[in-house]
Amino acid sequence: MKDLFVEAKRTVELINMDELNTLAETMFADMPESEKGKETERLKEITGKRTEAMTLVEGGKTKFKIM
């Protein structure tokens, strides 16, 4: 179980939200407003899920005594 947690932790931590936001800005620049709004909401959802995952990771670090 600890090994699975460590792998999941690494995966979540590898996600660089700054790079993702920069990429999104570039992609959204040429989109029509209707599509841009949908994609912006989708990005907010992804950001929220990552934040939630990072909270679980922090709790798991304590549980599994991982640094």
PDB file of C-alpha atoms in Angstrom:
ATOM      1  CA  MET A   1       0.000   0.000   0.000  1.00  0.00           C
ATOM      2  CA  LYS A   2       2.832   2.370   0.882  1.00  0.00           C
ATOM      3  CA  ASP A   3       4.478   1.790  -2.522  1.00  0.00           C
ATOM      4  CA  LEU A   4       1.256   2.647  -4.360  1.00  0.00           C
ATOM      5  CA  PHE A   5       0.909   5.798  -2.302  1.00  0.00           C
ATOM      6  CA  VAL A   6       4.483   6.862  -3.067  1.00  0.00           C
ATOM      7  CA  GLU A   7       3.925   6.400  -6.816  1.00  0.00           C
ATOM      8  CA  ALA A   8       0.643   8.326  -6.729  1.00  0.00           C
ATOM      9  CA  LYS A   9       2.310  11.061  -4.667  1.00  0.00           C
ATOM     10  CA  ARG A  10       5.085  11.445  -7.210  1.00  0.00           C
ATOM     11  CA  THR A  11       2.598  11.639 -10.062  1.00  0.00           C
ATOM     12  CA  VAL A  12       0.545  14.375  -8.395  1.00  0.00           C
ATOM     13  CA  GLU A  13       3.648  16.338  -7.413  1.00  0.00           C
ATOM     14  CA  LEU A  14       4.983  16.229 -10.980  1.00  0.00           C
ATOM     15  CA  ILE A  15       2.053  18.265 -12.256  1.00  0.00           C
ATOM     16  CA  ASN A  16       3.345  21.801 -12.694  1.00  0.00           C
ATOM     17  CA  MET A  17       0.317  24.078 -12.536  1.00  0.00           C
ATOM     18  CA  ASP A  18       2.326  27.137 -13.601  1.00  0.00           C
ATOM     19  CA  GLU A  19       3.263  25.424 -16.862  1.00  0.00           C
ATOM     20  CA  LEU A  20      -0.284  24.202 -17.334  1.00  0.00           C
ATOM     21  CA  ASN A  21      -1.683  27.705 -16.820  1.00  0.00           C
ATOM     22  CA  THR A  22       0.848  29.193 -19.260  1.00  0.00           C
ATOM     23  CA  LEU A  23      -0.047  26.574 -21.851  1.00  0.00           C
ATOM     24  CA  ALA A  24      -3.739  27.245 -21.279  1.00  0.00           C
ATOM     25  CA  GLU A  25      -3.301  30.993 -21.797  1.00  0.00           C
ATOM     26  CA  THR A  26      -1.576  30.326 -25.102  1.00  0.00           C
ATOM     27  CA  MET A  27      -4.220  27.854 -26.224  1.00  0.00           C
ATOM     28  CA  PHE A  28      -7.170  29.981 -25.095  1.00  0.00           C
ATOM     29  CA  ALA A  29      -5.914  33.156 -26.777  1.00  0.00           C
ATOM     30  CA  ASP A  30      -7.255  32.209 -30.215  1.00  0.00           C
ATOM     31  CA  MET A  31     -10.407  30.406 -29.100  1.00  0.00           C
ATOM     32  CA  PRO A  32     -13.901  31.787 -29.550  1.00  0.00           C
ATOM     33  CA  GLU A  33     -15.355  33.102 -26.279  1.00  0.00           C
ATOM     34  CA  SER A  34     -17.853  30.232 -25.975  1.00  0.00           C
ATOM     35  CA  GLU A  35     -15.098  27.607 -26.088  1.00  0.00           C
ATOM     36  CA  LYS A  36     -12.725  29.689 -23.977  1.00  0.00           C
ATOM     37  CA  GLY A  37     -15.270  29.818 -21.162  1.00  0.00           C
ATOM     38  CA  LYS A  38     -15.772  26.046 -21.187  1.00  0.00           C
ATOM     39  CA  GLU A  39     -12.049  25.372 -21.181  1.00  0.00           C
ATOM     40  CA  THR A  40     -11.420  27.917 -18.428  1.00  0.00           C
ATOM     41  CA  GLU A  41     -13.986  26.159 -16.246  1.00  0.00           C
ATOM     42  CA  ARG A  42     -12.379  22.823 -17.047  1.00  0.00           C
ATOM     43  CA  LEU A  43      -8.971  24.180 -16.010  1.00  0.00           C
ATOM     44  CA  LYS A  44     -10.466  25.425 -12.722  1.00  0.00           C
ATOM     45  CA  GLU A  45     -11.882  21.942 -12.128  1.00  0.00           C
ATOM     46  CA  ILE A  46      -8.489  20.338 -12.782  1.00  0.00           C
ATOM     47  CA  THR A  47      -6.791  22.833 -10.469  1.00  0.00           C
ATOM     48  CA  GLY A  48      -9.313  22.032  -7.734  1.00  0.00           C
ATOM     49  CA  LYS A  49      -8.793  18.291  -8.124  1.00  0.00           C
ATOM     50  CA  ARG A  50      -5.019  18.715  -7.910  1.00  0.00           C
ATOM     51  CA  THR A  51      -5.381  20.825  -4.772  1.00  0.00           C
ATOM     52  CA  GLU A  52      -7.593  18.142  -3.263  1.00  0.00           C
ATOM     53  CA  ALA A  53      -5.069  15.452  -4.220  1.00  0.00           C
ATOM     54  CA  MET A  54      -2.216  17.433  -2.662  1.00  0.00           C
ATOM     55  CA  THR A  55      -4.205  17.639   0.577  1.00  0.00           C
ATOM     56  CA  LEU A  56      -4.575  13.849   0.538  1.00  0.00           C
ATOM     57  CA  VAL A  57      -0.864  13.493  -0.194  1.00  0.00           C
ATOM     58  CA  GLU A  58       0.049  15.620   2.807  1.00  0.00           C
ATOM     59  CA  GLY A  59      -2.201  13.513   5.030  1.00  0.00           C
ATOM     60  CA  GLY A  60      -0.747  10.321   3.599  1.00  0.00           C
ATOM     61  CA  LYS A  61       2.808  11.477   4.235  1.00  0.00           C
ATOM     62  CA  THR A  62       1.986  11.618   7.927  1.00  0.00           C
ATOM     63  CA  LYS A  63       0.167   8.287   7.879  1.00  0.00           C
ATOM     64  CA  PHE A  64       2.958   6.444   6.057  1.00  0.00           C
ATOM     65  CA  LYS A  65       5.764   8.482   7.683  1.00  0.00           C
ATOM     66  CA  ILE A  66       7.167   9.619   4.327  1.00  0.00           C
ATOM     67  CA  MET A  67       9.378  12.658   3.898  1.00  0.00           C
TER      68      MET A  67
END
